[in-house]
Each structure stands twice: as structure tokens, then as C-alpha cells.
């Protein structure tokens, strides 16, 4: 049980090793994947730093006692790079919507951390905003694909897998972040269970991302951007 | 407090369930939509192929009908008139003619015999009664014997007698293909020998036409059949499509080989 807890608690770091190892070994060439590859690398750095600080918390100096900044940065990176990926693959309407939403998000986040909150502390608003933006954009993209007759084998494409991964992850964690503060006070046990759920979903998300990388590489070069 | 705890727990569980349901619904809608589109595309493709096959079938059938009609006219009308003309000519007492008229009479008789033979040959080429009465193998043997008579061409056949006519329409198409291919060999290949072999393997008739002249490669066949001058090859291609078979041209050191594969279907079966 202890080992299982340790594996689960460090899953935010090792889960990203799955797509990272694939990237290192296979060196994907597709330009479409570049936002996701950058995300994986950055996310691995942030999560590893956060995990190291958590594991060696007692030995850390005071100014390195808090790993929340890395979670905030990870959330921002997720919004930026998954929106960027959508801008690369989607039709002009979704592209435009993604650009506008990303722009508004960055403005809002910047204003929030300048005037309202400190980036050092965990920002639940950030995670909620992340879920809202990514859920809206990717559901919009999928609904647009229903009307697009040019998409012949869309469900076999890597982009569908990326949509599936990000949507399942965000859908299962949105309400967790919405009520996590209340749960921490009223029902810590259930709160911890929800965080475990978030970690499991993150592992699944990383696995789906790896399969999406593999599927992009399997496609003939002439069909890649 | 416990009530508040239960409420928050309830909201979280219901919230996650609703969100996951929403996402899974959208994903399933996309999957079913794609399947429907794929099925529709496949149906359209099948319809297109069906339409093309129907057009080819109509073209081939009308060609055979026309050949039959022309063969009948040649045999029943032209042939009859020519035979009648020959009889009338034979009625002339040639011993009463002078030398010059006698020579003209003999020449006229010779030309008339010649044209009667040619009309008979054209009529048989257009519509072979041997094919109808004795089957494909006999028709091919008869055709090869007739076409090489009086030439130095060395030709032979080795046909599988296990093959019996399952569909007379298909036999006509196979016979026409063999006719066209052999005529092409004689016209263009400068071959000194050719062989036709056939074997029935399971439900497939495999035919090989081998010759030692200058033949076509598969690539040349595929190019020529789309050209204006390649009408004969186009006909072969249409007949192969109609038969749902395949034709392949290849070559080795000994000569050129044309491989024809035709699935054997019973009449009325698709």
C-alpha cells in the first residue's frame, strides 16, 4: 500500500516519462506535434521539480518549500500548448476562436497574478479556467468535425486521440478543482481520493498522448504538415 | 456540517459523472458520424463500380448482338445471293465460249468462290456456332487451326477438358479475348510459334498464351488501352472487368506470356 501510494504520489513526474521516452527514441518529425512535444518537456520539468520539492520537503530551504508555482506554470503551459496545437490542426473558424480565447486567457491570467493572487500559491481559478477553455475549444473542434465531409478517417487520426485524452482529463478534474478547497476542510479523505483520481487520469492522459505521437508518425510523410 | 460535506461530495461525484457523460457523448457522436460517412462513401463507391460494370456489360452485349446480326445477314442474305450467283454462273455452258470469254468465266468463278469463302469466314468469326454447340475449348482449337492454316506459324493448344461451360455469355467473352490476343500476335508480334494452355483450378480458369515474338509488357498494355488506337485492348480490358477476372502480361528469355484468370460462376450467380 505504501509503495502504491508512493507510485501514485510521484505519478505526475513519471507519467510524463512515457511520452518523453517515445520522443527521445523515435524523434517525431511532424511539425504538427511541436506544441505537444514542447508541452511534454516543460511539463516534465515542472512536475519533476514539484515532486522533488514534495519528496525532500523537510530538507528544502524555506524559499524552496513551496512547489505550487510549478503546478500553476504547468496549468498555463497546458492551455498555451494545447491551444496552439488546435490552432495548427483546426479549420479557420476554430483557429480564430482558439486565438481569441488564448489571448483573453493570457491577459486574464497576467492581470490575476499581478493584481489578485500570487503565482507562488496554488491558484484554483487557474485550473478551473484551464478546464473551461480546453473543454470548450476541443468540444467545439469535435462538433465542427461532424460537419466536415473532408475528414475521411478522423477517428483514426492522432488529433482525435489528443482530443479524447485532453477532454477526458479535463472533464474528470474540473469538478475536483472546483470543490477541492471545500473538500480539504469538510472531507479531507474524499479530497485525497479526488486528487488520486486526478493523478490516475493524468497517467491515462500521458498514455493517450504517446499513442497519438505514434499514430502521427505512422501516417505517410506526404500527408503531414 | 455532515450535510454540507455530503452535499459537496454529491456535487463532485455528479459533476464528474455529467462532465464525463458529456465528453463521452461527443466522442461517440463523432465516432458514429465518421462510421456513417465511411459507410456512405463505401456505398457510393460500390454504386459507381456497379454502374461502370453495367455500362461495360451493355457495351459488350450490344457488340455481341450486333455481331450476331451482321453474321446472320452475311450468312442468310449475302451468302445466299452469292451461292445463287455461283449456281447461275455454273449454268453457263463454258465449252461454248471462246478462249477469252472462257478465261473471264474461270476468273469470275474463282473470284466468286473466293468471296463466298471470305463471307463464310467473316460470318463465322463474328458469330461462332462451334462455340455455341461444342463449347469454349473446341471453339479455340477450331479458331487456332483455321488461323494458322496455310501459314508457317507453329501453334498448339493444351486445354483442360475439365472445364465445362457454366455461363455461355462468359465463354463468348473469353473466346473474344483469345481471338483478339491471337490476332494481335499475328499482326504485330512477328512470332513463329504460339501456344494456348488452360487449366481449371478450383473455381478459376487459368489461361496462358505464350509466343516467341515481340510482345507487350504489362506497363505497355496499361498505357495502350487508354489510347484511341488501342480499341482492341480496351475491349479486352472491358471483358476482363465484366468477367471479374484479371489479365497480366509478362516476359522471360523464352518469350512473352499472357496470363488470364477468370473466376467461374454459374449462370445467374453474382
CSV table of C-alpha atoms in Angstrom, one decimal:
chain,number,residue,atom,x,y,z
A,1,UNK,CA,0.0,0.0,0.0
A,2,UNK,CA,2.9,2.3,0.9
A,3,UNK,CA,4.6,1.6,-2.4
A,4,UNK,CA,1.3,2.1,-4.3
A,5,UNK,CA,0.9,5.5,-2.6
A,6,UNK,CA,4.4,6.4,-3.5
A,7,UNK,CA,3.9,5.4,-7.1
A,8,UNK,CA,0.7,7.4,-7.2
A,9,UNK,CA,2.1,10.4,-5.5
A,10,UNK,CA,5.1,10.6,-7.9
A,11,UNK,CA,2.9,9.8,-10.9
A,12,UNK,CA,2.8,13.4,-12.0
A,13,UNK,CA,6.5,13.1,-12.8
A,14,UNK,CA,7.0,9.5,-14.1
A,15,UNK,CA,3.8,9.6,-16.2
A,16,UNK,CA,5.4,12.2,-18.4
A,17,UNK,CA,8.4,9.9,-18.9
A,18,UNK,CA,6.1,7.7,-21.1
A,19,UNK,CA,5.7,10.3,-23.9
A,20,UNK,CA,9.1,11.8,-23.3
A,21,UNK,CA,10.9,8.5,-23.8
A,22,UNK,CA,8.9,8.0,-27.0
A,23,UNK,CA,10.0,11.5,-28.2
A,24,UNK,CA,13.7,10.7,-27.4
A,25,UNK,CA,13.7,7.3,-29.0
A,26,UNK,CA,11.6,7.9,-32.1
A,27,UNK,CA,12.3,11.7,-32.6
A,28,UNK,CA,9.0,12.6,-34.2
A,29,UNK,CA,9.4,14.8,-37.3
A,30,UNK,CA,5.9,16.1,-37.7
A,31,UNK,CA,5.6,19.9,-37.3
A,32,UNK,CA,2.1,19.4,-36.1
A,33,UNK,CA,3.4,17.8,-32.9
A,34,UNK,CA,5.8,20.5,-32.0
A,35,UNK,CA,3.4,22.2,-29.4
A,36,UNK,CA,2.7,18.9,-27.7
A,37,UNK,CA,6.4,17.9,-27.7
A,38,UNK,CA,7.3,21.3,-26.1
A,39,UNK,CA,4.5,20.8,-23.6
A,40,UNK,CA,5.7,17.3,-22.6
A,41,UNK,CA,9.2,18.6,-22.0
A,42,UNK,CA,8.1,21.6,-20.0
A,43,UNK,CA,5.5,19.6,-18.1
A,44,UNK,CA,8.1,17.0,-17.1
A,45,UNK,CA,10.5,19.7,-15.9
A,46,UNK,CA,7.7,21.4,-13.8
A,47,UNK,CA,6.3,18.2,-12.4
A,48,UNK,CA,9.7,16.8,-11.6
A,49,UNK,CA,10.6,20.0,-9.7
A,50,UNK,CA,7.3,19.9,-7.9
A,51,UNK,CA,7.7,16.2,-7.0
A,52,UNK,CA,11.3,16.7,-5.8
A,53,UNK,CA,10.3,19.6,-3.6
A,54,UNK,CA,7.5,17.5,-2.2
A,55,UNK,CA,9.6,14.4,-1.6
A,56,UNK,CA,12.5,16.4,0.0
A,57,UNK,CA,10.3,19.0,1.6
A,58,UNK,CA,11.9,18.8,5.1
A,59,UNK,CA,15.4,19.2,3.7
A,60,UNK,CA,14.5,22.1,1.5
A,61,UNK,CA,15.3,25.7,2.4
A,62,UNK,CA,12.3,28.0,3.2
A,63,UNK,CA,12.2,29.7,-0.2
A,64,UNK,CA,12.1,26.2,-1.9
A,65,UNK,CA,9.4,24.9,0.5
A,66,UNK,CA,6.6,25.6,-1.9
A,67,UNK,CA,6.0,23.7,-5.2
A,68,UNK,CA,2.7,25.3,-6.1
A,69,UNK,CA,4.3,27.7,-8.6
A,70,UNK,CA,5.2,24.7,-10.8
A,71,UNK,CA,1.6,23.5,-10.8
A,72,UNK,CA,0.5,27.0,-11.8
A,73,UNK,CA,3.1,27.1,-14.6
A,74,UNK,CA,2.1,23.6,-15.7
A,75,UNK,CA,-1.5,24.6,-16.0
A,76,UNK,CA,-0.6,27.7,-18.0
A,77,UNK,CA,1.6,25.6,-20.3
A,78,UNK,CA,-1.2,23.2,-20.9
A,79,UNK,CA,-3.6,25.9,-22.0
A,80,UNK,CA,-1.0,27.6,-24.2
A,81,UNK,CA,0.4,24.5,-26.0
A,82,UNK,CA,-2.9,22.6,-26.4
A,83,UNK,CA,-4.5,25.7,-27.8
A,84,UNK,CA,-1.5,26.2,-30.1
A,85,UNK,CA,-1.9,22.5,-31.3
A,86,UNK,CA,-5.6,23.2,-32.0
A,87,UNK,CA,-4.6,26.3,-34.0
A,88,UNK,CA,-2.3,24.2,-36.1
A,89,UNK,CA,-4.8,21.4,-37.0
A,90,UNK,CA,-8.3,23.0,-37.0
A,91,UNK,CA,-10.4,24.8,-39.6
A,92,UNK,CA,-10.3,28.7,-39.8
A,93,UNK,CA,-13.3,29.2,-37.5
A,94,UNK,CA,-11.9,27.1,-34.7
A,95,UNK,CA,-8.5,28.6,-35.3
A,96,UNK,CA,-9.9,32.1,-34.8
A,97,UNK,CA,-11.8,31.1,-31.7
A,98,UNK,CA,-8.8,29.5,-30.2
A,99,UNK,CA,-6.6,32.5,-30.8
A,100,UNK,CA,-9.2,34.8,-29.2
A,101,UNK,CA,-9.7,32.6,-26.2
A,102,UNK,CA,-6.0,32.1,-25.7
A,103,UNK,CA,-5.4,35.8,-26.0
A,104,UNK,CA,-8.1,36.6,-23.4
A,105,UNK,CA,-6.8,33.8,-21.2
A,106,UNK,CA,-3.3,35.2,-21.1
A,107,UNK,CA,-4.5,38.7,-20.4
A,108,UNK,CA,-6.7,37.5,-17.6
A,109,UNK,CA,-4.0,35.3,-16.1
A,110,UNK,CA,-1.5,38.0,-16.2
A,111,UNK,CA,-3.9,40.5,-14.6
A,112,UNK,CA,-4.9,37.9,-12.0
A,113,UNK,CA,-1.3,37.3,-10.9
A,114,UNK,CA,-0.4,41.0,-10.9
A,115,UNK,CA,-3.4,42.4,-9.1
A,116,UNK,CA,-5.1,39.5,-7.4
A,117,UNK,CA,-3.2,36.4,-6.5
A,118,UNK,CA,0.4,35.4,-6.1
A,119,UNK,CA,1.8,32.9,-8.5
A,120,UNK,CA,3.6,31.2,-5.6
A,121,UNK,CA,0.3,29.9,-4.2
A,122,UNK,CA,-1.8,27.3,-5.9
A,123,UNK,CA,-4.5,29.0,-8.0
A,124,UNK,CA,-7.7,27.0,-8.2
A,125,UNK,CA,-9.1,29.7,-10.5
A,126,UNK,CA,-6.3,28.9,-12.9
A,127,UNK,CA,-7.2,25.2,-13.0
A,128,UNK,CA,-10.9,26.0,-13.5
A,129,UNK,CA,-10.1,28.4,-16.3
A,130,UNK,CA,-7.8,25.8,-17.9
A,131,UNK,CA,-10.6,23.2,-17.8
A,132,UNK,CA,-13.2,25.6,-19.2
A,133,UNK,CA,-11.1,26.8,-22.0
A,134,UNK,CA,-9.7,23.5,-23.1
A,135,UNK,CA,-13.1,21.7,-22.7
A,136,UNK,CA,-14.9,24.4,-24.8
A,137,UNK,CA,-12.2,24.6,-27.5
A,138,UNK,CA,-11.9,20.8,-28.0
A,139,UNK,CA,-15.6,20.1,-27.9
A,140,UNK,CA,-16.1,23.0,-30.4
A,141,UNK,CA,-13.5,21.4,-32.6
A,142,UNK,CA,-15.1,18.0,-32.4
A,143,UNK,CA,-18.6,19.4,-33.2
A,144,UNK,CA,-17.2,21.2,-36.2
A,145,UNK,CA,-15.6,18.0,-37.4
A,146,UNK,CA,-19.1,16.4,-37.5
A,147,UNK,CA,-20.0,18.8,-40.3
A,148,UNK,CA,-16.7,18.5,-42.2
A,149,UNK,CA,-17.1,16.0,-45.0
A,150,UNK,CA,-13.4,16.2,-46.0
A,151,UNK,CA,-12.4,14.4,-42.8
A,152,UNK,CA,-12.4,10.9,-44.1
A,153,UNK,CA,-10.8,8.9,-41.3
A,154,UNK,CA,-10.9,11.4,-38.5
A,155,UNK,CA,-11.3,8.9,-35.7
A,156,UNK,CA,-8.2,7.1,-36.8
A,157,UNK,CA,-6.1,10.3,-36.7
A,158,UNK,CA,-3.8,11.4,-34.0
A,159,UNK,CA,-5.8,14.6,-33.4
A,160,UNK,CA,-8.8,12.6,-32.4
A,161,UNK,CA,-6.7,10.8,-29.8
A,162,UNK,CA,-5.4,14.1,-28.5
A,163,UNK,CA,-8.9,15.4,-28.2
A,164,UNK,CA,-10.0,12.3,-26.4
A,165,UNK,CA,-7.1,12.5,-23.9
A,166,UNK,CA,-7.4,16.2,-23.1
A,167,UNK,CA,-11.2,16.1,-22.8
A,168,UNK,CA,-11.3,13.0,-20.5
A,169,UNK,CA,-8.6,14.6,-18.3
A,170,UNK,CA,-10.2,18.0,-18.1
A,171,UNK,CA,-13.8,16.6,-17.7
A,172,UNK,CA,-12.7,14.4,-14.8
A,173,UNK,CA,-10.7,17.1,-13.0
A,174,UNK,CA,-12.9,20.2,-13.4
A,175,UNK,CA,-15.2,19.5,-10.5
A,176,UNK,CA,-12.3,18.3,-8.4
A,177,UNK,CA,-10.6,21.7,-8.7
A,178,UNK,CA,-14.0,23.5,-8.3
A,179,UNK,CA,-14.5,22.0,-4.8
A,180,UNK,CA,-11.0,21.0,-3.7
A,181,UNK,CA,-10.8,23.8,-1.1
A,182,UNK,CA,-14.1,22.9,0.5
A,183,UNK,CA,-13.2,19.2,0.5
A,184,UNK,CA,-9.9,19.9,2.1
A,185,UNK,CA,-11.8,21.4,5.1
A,186,UNK,CA,-15.0,19.3,5.1
A,187,UNK,CA,-13.9,15.9,3.9
A,188,UNK,CA,-10.1,15.6,3.5
A,189,UNK,CA,-10.3,11.8,2.9
A,190,UNK,CA,-12.6,12.3,-0.1
A,191,UNK,CA,-10.5,15.2,-1.2
A,192,UNK,CA,-7.4,13.0,-1.3
A,193,UNK,CA,-9.4,10.4,-3.2
A,194,UNK,CA,-10.3,13.1,-5.8
A,195,UNK,CA,-6.6,14.0,-6.1
A,196,UNK,CA,-5.7,10.4,-6.6
A,197,UNK,CA,-8.3,10.3,-9.3
A,198,UNK,CA,-6.7,13.3,-10.9
A,199,UNK,CA,-3.3,11.6,-10.8
A,200,UNK,CA,-4.7,8.4,-12.4
A,201,UNK,CA,-6.4,10.5,-15.1
A,202,UNK,CA,-3.1,12.2,-15.7
A,203,UNK,CA,-1.3,8.9,-16.3
A,204,UNK,CA,-4.1,7.9,-18.8
A,205,UNK,CA,-3.7,11.2,-20.5
A,206,UNK,CA,0.0,10.7,-20.9
A,207,UNK,CA,-0.5,7.2,-22.4
A,208,UNK,CA,-3.1,8.6,-24.9
A,209,UNK,CA,-0.7,11.3,-25.8
A,210,UNK,CA,2.1,8.7,-26.5
A,211,UNK,CA,-0.3,6.7,-28.8
A,212,UNK,CA,-1.2,10.0,-30.6
A,213,UNK,CA,2.5,10.6,-31.2
A,214,UNK,CA,2.9,7.1,-32.6
A,215,UNK,CA,-0.1,7.4,-34.8
A,216,UNK,CA,1.1,10.7,-36.3
A,217,UNK,CA,4.4,9.0,-37.2
A,218,UNK,CA,2.7,6.1,-38.8
A,219,UNK,CA,1.0,8.4,-41.3
A,220,UNK,CA,2.8,8.8,-44.7
A,221,UNK,CA,5.1,11.8,-44.8
A,222,UNK,CA,3.1,13.5,-47.7
A,223,UNK,CA,0.0,13.8,-45.5
A,224,UNK,CA,1.9,15.5,-42.7
A,225,UNK,CA,2.2,19.3,-42.4
B,1,UNK,CA,-21.8,20.1,8.7
B,2,UNK,CA,-22.2,16.5,7.7
B,3,UNK,CA,-25.0,17.6,5.4
B,4,UNK,CA,-22.7,20.2,3.8
B,5,UNK,CA,-20.0,17.5,3.4
B,6,UNK,CA,-22.4,15.2,1.8
B,7,UNK,CA,-23.7,17.9,-0.5
B,8,UNK,CA,-20.2,18.8,-1.7
B,9,UNK,CA,-19.4,15.1,-2.2
B,10,UNK,CA,-22.6,14.7,-4.1
B,11,UNK,CA,-21.8,17.8,-6.3
B,12,UNK,CA,-18.3,16.5,-7.1
B,13,UNK,CA,-19.5,13.0,-8.0
B,14,UNK,CA,-22.4,14.2,-10.1
B,15,UNK,CA,-20.3,16.9,-11.7
B,16,UNK,CA,-17.6,14.4,-12.7
B,17,UNK,CA,-20.2,12.0,-14.0
B,18,UNK,CA,-22.1,14.7,-16.0
B,19,UNK,CA,-18.8,16.1,-17.5
B,20,UNK,CA,-17.6,12.6,-18.4
B,21,UNK,CA,-21.0,11.8,-19.9
B,22,UNK,CA,-20.9,14.9,-22.0
B,23,UNK,CA,-17.4,14.3,-23.3
B,24,UNK,CA,-18.1,10.6,-24.0
B,25,UNK,CA,-21.4,11.6,-25.8
B,26,UNK,CA,-19.5,14.0,-28.0
B,27,UNK,CA,-16.8,11.4,-28.8
B,28,UNK,CA,-19.3,8.7,-29.6
B,29,UNK,CA,-21.3,11.1,-31.8
B,30,UNK,CA,-18.1,11.8,-33.8
B,31,UNK,CA,-17.3,8.1,-34.0
B,32,UNK,CA,-20.8,7.2,-35.2
B,33,UNK,CA,-20.8,10.1,-37.6
B,34,UNK,CA,-17.5,9.0,-39.1
B,35,UNK,CA,-18.7,5.4,-39.5
B,36,UNK,CA,-21.8,6.7,-41.2
B,37,UNK,CA,-19.8,8.8,-43.6
B,38,UNK,CA,-17.4,5.9,-44.2
B,39,UNK,CA,-20.3,3.6,-45.0
B,40,UNK,CA,-21.9,6.2,-47.3
B,41,UNK,CA,-18.6,6.6,-49.1
B,42,UNK,CA,-18.3,2.8,-49.5
B,43,UNK,CA,-21.8,2.6,-50.8
B,44,UNK,CA,-21.2,5.3,-53.3
B,45,UNK,CA,-18.0,3.6,-54.5
B,46,UNK,CA,-19.9,0.3,-54.9
B,47,UNK,CA,-22.7,2.0,-56.8
B,48,UNK,CA,-20.1,3.7,-59.0
B,49,UNK,CA,-18.4,0.4,-59.7
B,50,UNK,CA,-21.8,-1.3,-60.3
B,51,UNK,CA,-22.8,1.5,-62.8
B,52,UNK,CA,-19.4,1.1,-64.6
B,53,UNK,CA,-19.9,-2.6,-64.8
B,54,UNK,CA,-23.4,-2.2,-66.1
B,55,UNK,CA,-22.2,0.2,-68.8
B,56,UNK,CA,-19.4,-2.2,-69.8
B,57,UNK,CA,-21.8,-5.1,-69.8
B,58,UNK,CA,-24.3,-3.2,-72.0
B,59,UNK,CA,-21.5,-2.3,-74.4
B,60,UNK,CA,-20.2,-5.8,-74.7
B,61,UNK,CA,-23.7,-7.3,-75.0
B,62,UNK,CA,-24.7,-4.8,-77.7
B,63,UNK,CA,-21.5,-5.6,-79.5
B,64,UNK,CA,-22.2,-9.3,-79.5
B,65,UNK,CA,-25.8,-8.7,-80.6
B,66,UNK,CA,-24.6,-6.6,-83.5
B,67,UNK,CA,-22.0,-9.2,-84.4
B,68,UNK,CA,-24.7,-11.9,-84.4
B,69,UNK,CA,-27.0,-9.7,-86.5
B,70,UNK,CA,-24.3,-9.0,-89.1
B,71,UNK,CA,-23.2,-12.6,-89.1
B,72,UNK,CA,-26.8,-13.7,-89.8
B,73,UNK,CA,-27.2,-11.1,-92.6
B,74,UNK,CA,-23.9,-12.2,-94.2
B,75,UNK,CA,-24.8,-15.9,-94.0
B,76,UNK,CA,-28.5,-15.8,-94.8
B,77,UNK,CA,-28.6,-12.9,-97.3
B,78,UNK,CA,-25.2,-12.2,-98.8
B,79,UNK,CA,-24.1,-15.8,-98.6
B,80,UNK,CA,-27.4,-17.0,-100.2
B,81,UNK,CA,-27.2,-14.3,-103.0
B,82,UNK,CA,-23.5,-15.3,-103.7
B,83,UNK,CA,-24.4,-19.0,-103.8
B,84,UNK,CA,-27.3,-18.3,-106.1
B,85,UNK,CA,-24.9,-16.2,-108.3
B,86,UNK,CA,-22.5,-19.2,-108.4
B,87,UNK,CA,-25.3,-21.6,-109.4
B,88,UNK,CA,-26.3,-19.3,-112.2
B,89,UNK,CA,-22.7,-19.0,-113.4
B,90,UNK,CA,-22.3,-22.8,-113.3
B,91,UNK,CA,-25.4,-22.9,-115.6
B,92,UNK,CA,-23.3,-21.3,-118.4
B,93,UNK,CA,-22.0,-23.8,-120.9
B,94,UNK,CA,-18.4,-22.8,-120.7
B,95,UNK,CA,-17.3,-25.1,-123.6
B,96,UNK,CA,-19.3,-22.9,-126.0
B,97,UNK,CA,-17.3,-19.8,-125.0
B,98,UNK,CA,-14.3,-18.6,-126.9
B,99,UNK,CA,-10.8,-18.6,-125.3
B,100,UNK,CA,-11.1,-15.0,-123.9
B,101,UNK,CA,-14.6,-15.5,-122.5
B,102,UNK,CA,-13.6,-18.8,-121.1
B,103,UNK,CA,-10.7,-17.2,-119.2
B,104,UNK,CA,-13.1,-14.5,-117.9
B,105,UNK,CA,-15.6,-17.2,-116.9
B,106,UNK,CA,-13.0,-19.1,-114.9
B,107,UNK,CA,-11.7,-15.9,-113.3
B,108,UNK,CA,-15.3,-14.9,-112.3
B,109,UNK,CA,-15.9,-18.4,-110.9
B,110,UNK,CA,-12.6,-18.3,-108.9
B,111,UNK,CA,-13.4,-14.8,-107.5
B,112,UNK,CA,-17.0,-15.9,-106.6
B,113,UNK,CA,-15.6,-18.9,-104.7
B,114,UNK,CA,-13.1,-16.7,-103.0
B,115,UNK,CA,-15.8,-14.2,-101.9
B,116,UNK,CA,-18.1,-17.0,-100.7
B,117,UNK,CA,-15.3,-18.4,-98.6
B,118,UNK,CA,-14.4,-15.0,-97.2
B,119,UNK,CA,-18.0,-14.1,-96.3
B,120,UNK,CA,-18.4,-17.5,-94.7
B,121,UNK,CA,-15.1,-16.9,-92.7
B,122,UNK,CA,-16.3,-13.4,-91.6
B,123,UNK,CA,-19.7,-14.7,-90.6
B,124,UNK,CA,-18.1,-17.5,-88.5
B,125,UNK,CA,-15.6,-15.0,-86.9
B,126,UNK,CA,-18.5,-12.7,-86.0
B,127,UNK,CA,-20.6,-15.5,-84.5
B,128,UNK,CA,-19.1,-18.9,-83.9
B,129,UNK,CA,-21.6,-21.7,-84.0
B,130,UNK,CA,-18.9,-24.1,-82.7
B,131,UNK,CA,-18.7,-22.1,-79.5
B,132,UNK,CA,-22.4,-22.4,-79.0
B,133,UNK,CA,-22.6,-26.1,-79.9
B,134,UNK,CA,-19.3,-27.6,-78.8
B,135,UNK,CA,-18.1,-25.1,-76.1
B,136,UNK,CA,-15.1,-22.9,-75.5
B,137,UNK,CA,-12.3,-25.4,-75.8
B,138,UNK,CA,-13.4,-26.7,-79.2
B,139,UNK,CA,-14.1,-23.1,-80.4
B,140,UNK,CA,-10.5,-22.1,-79.5
B,141,UNK,CA,-9.0,-25.2,-81.1
B,142,UNK,CA,-11.0,-24.6,-84.3
B,143,UNK,CA,-10.0,-20.9,-84.4
B,144,UNK,CA,-6.3,-21.7,-83.9
B,145,UNK,CA,-6.4,-24.4,-86.6
B,146,UNK,CA,-8.2,-22.1,-89.1
B,147,UNK,CA,-6.0,-19.1,-88.5
B,148,UNK,CA,-2.7,-20.9,-88.9
B,149,UNK,CA,-3.8,-23.0,-91.9
B,150,UNK,CA,-1.6,-22.3,-94.9
B,151,UNK,CA,1.0,-20.4,-92.8
B,152,UNK,CA,4.4,-21.4,-91.4
B,153,UNK,CA,3.2,-20.5,-87.9
B,154,UNK,CA,3.6,-23.3,-85.4
B,155,UNK,CA,0.6,-23.2,-83.0
B,156,UNK,CA,-0.7,-25.7,-80.5
B,157,UNK,CA,-3.3,-25.9,-77.7
B,158,UNK,CA,-3.5,-27.8,-74.5
B,159,UNK,CA,-6.9,-27.0,-73.0
B,160,UNK,CA,-8.3,-28.5,-69.8
B,161,UNK,CA,-11.3,-30.6,-70.8
B,162,UNK,CA,-12.5,-30.5,-67.1
B,163,UNK,CA,-13.8,-27.0,-68.0
B,164,UNK,CA,-17.4,-27.2,-68.9
B,165,UNK,CA,-19.5,-24.2,-69.9
B,166,UNK,CA,-21.1,-22.7,-66.8
B,167,UNK,CA,-22.1,-19.5,-68.4
B,168,UNK,CA,-22.3,-19.2,-72.2
B,169,UNK,CA,-22.1,-15.4,-72.0
B,170,UNK,CA,-18.7,-15.7,-70.2
B,171,UNK,CA,-17.5,-18.2,-72.8
B,172,UNK,CA,-18.2,-15.7,-75.5
B,173,UNK,CA,-16.1,-13.0,-73.7
B,174,UNK,CA,-13.2,-15.4,-73.1
B,175,UNK,CA,-13.3,-16.5,-76.7
B,176,UNK,CA,-13.3,-12.9,-78.0
B,177,UNK,CA,-10.3,-12.1,-75.8
B,178,UNK,CA,-8.4,-15.1,-77.1
B,179,UNK,CA,-9.4,-14.1,-80.7
B,180,UNK,CA,-8.2,-10.5,-80.2
B,181,UNK,CA,-5.0,-11.5,-78.5
B,182,UNK,CA,-4.1,-14.1,-81.2
B,183,UNK,CA,-5.0,-11.6,-83.9
B,184,UNK,CA,-2.7,-9.1,-82.3
B,185,UNK,CA,0.1,-11.6,-82.1
B,186,UNK,CA,-0.2,-12.4,-85.7
B,187,UNK,CA,-0.4,-8.8,-86.8
B,188,UNK,CA,2.3,-7.2,-84.6
B,189,UNK,CA,4.4,-9.7,-82.8
B,190,UNK,CA,6.2,-11.4,-85.7
B,191,UNK,CA,6.1,-14.7,-83.8
B,192,UNK,CA,6.9,-18.0,-85.3
B,193,UNK,CA,5.1,-20.0,-82.7
B,194,UNK,CA,2.4,-19.7,-80.0
B,195,UNK,CA,0.8,-22.0,-77.5
B,196,UNK,CA,-2.5,-21.7,-75.6
B,197,UNK,CA,-2.9,-23.7,-72.4
B,198,UNK,CA,-5.7,-23.7,-69.9
B,199,UNK,CA,-6.3,-25.3,-66.5
B,200,UNK,CA,-9.2,-25.3,-64.2
B,201,UNK,CA,-8.1,-24.8,-60.6
B,202,UNK,CA,-10.9,-24.8,-58.1
B,203,UNK,CA,-13.3,-22.3,-59.4
B,204,UNK,CA,-10.9,-20.4,-61.5
B,205,UNK,CA,-10.0,-20.9,-65.2
B,206,UNK,CA,-6.4,-20.0,-65.8
B,207,UNK,CA,-5.3,-19.5,-69.4
B,208,UNK,CA,-1.8,-18.8,-70.7
B,209,UNK,CA,-1.0,-17.6,-74.2
B,210,UNK,CA,2.7,-17.9,-74.9
B,211,UNK,CA,4.5,-16.7,-78.1
B,212,UNK,CA,8.1,-16.1,-79.1
B,213,UNK,CA,7.6,-12.8,-80.9
B,214,UNK,CA,7.7,-9.2,-79.7
B,215,UNK,CA,5.0,-8.8,-77.1
B,216,UNK,CA,3.6,-6.2,-74.7
B,217,UNK,CA,4.7,-5.6,-71.2
B,218,UNK,CA,2.1,-5.0,-68.5
B,219,UNK,CA,3.0,-1.3,-68.5
B,220,UNK,CA,2.6,-1.0,-72.3
B,221,UNK,CA,-0.8,-2.8,-72.1
B,222,UNK,CA,-2.0,-0.4,-69.4
B,223,UNK,CA,-0.8,2.6,-71.5
B,224,UNK,CA,-2.2,1.4,-74.8
B,225,UNK,CA,-5.7,0.5,-73.6
B,226,UNK,CA,-6.4,4.2,-72.9
B,227,UNK,CA,-5.3,5.3,-76.4
B,228,UNK,CA,-7.5,5.8,-79.4
B,229,UNK,CA,-5.6,3.1,-81.3
B,230,UNK,CA,-5.9,0.6,-78.5
B,231,UNK,CA,-9.6,-0.3,-79.2
B,232,UNK,CA,-8.9,-4.0,-79.2
B,233,UNK,CA,-7.0,-3.8,-75.9
B,234,UNK,CA,-9.8,-1.7,-74.5
B,235,UNK,CA,-12.3,-4.4,-75.5
B,236,UNK,CA,-10.1,-7.0,-73.7
B,237,UNK,CA,-10.0,-4.8,-70.6
B,238,UNK,CA,-13.8,-4.4,-70.6
B,239,UNK,CA,-14.3,-8.1,-71.0
B,240,UNK,CA,-11.9,-8.8,-68.1
B,241,UNK,CA,-13.8,-6.4,-65.9
B,242,UNK,CA,-17.1,-8.0,-66.9
B,243,UNK,CA,-15.7,-11.4,-66.0
B,244,UNK,CA,-14.3,-10.1,-62.7
B,245,UNK,CA,-11.0,-11.7,-63.8
B,246,UNK,CA,-7.5,-10.5,-64.4
B,247,UNK,CA,-5.0,-10.3,-67.2
B,248,UNK,CA,-1.3,-10.0,-66.9
B,249,UNK,CA,1.5,-9.5,-69.5
B,250,UNK,CA,5.0,-10.6,-68.7
B,251,UNK,CA,8.1,-11.8,-70.4
B,252,UNK,CA,11.1,-14.0,-69.9
B,253,UNK,CA,14.1,-15.1,-72.0
B,254,UNK,CA,12.0,-17.6,-74.0
B,255,UNK,CA,9.2,-15.3,-75.0
B,256,UNK,CA,6.1,-13.4,-73.9
B,257,UNK,CA,3.3,-14.7,-71.8
B,258,UNK,CA,-0.3,-13.5,-71.3
B,259,UNK,CA,-1.9,-14.9,-68.2
B,260,UNK,CA,-5.7,-14.7,-68.0
B,261,UNK,CA,-7.5,-15.7,-64.8
B,262,UNK,CA,-11.3,-15.9,-64.8
B,263,UNK,CA,-13.4,-17.0,-61.9
B,264,UNK,CA,-16.1,-19.4,-62.9
B,265,UNK,CA,-19.6,-18.5,-61.8
B,266,UNK,CA,-22.7,-20.4,-62.5
B,267,UNK,CA,-25.2,-18.6,-64.7
B,268,UNK,CA,-27.4,-16.3,-62.6
B,269,UNK,CA,-25.0,-16.2,-59.7
B,270,UNK,CA,-23.1,-12.9,-58.8
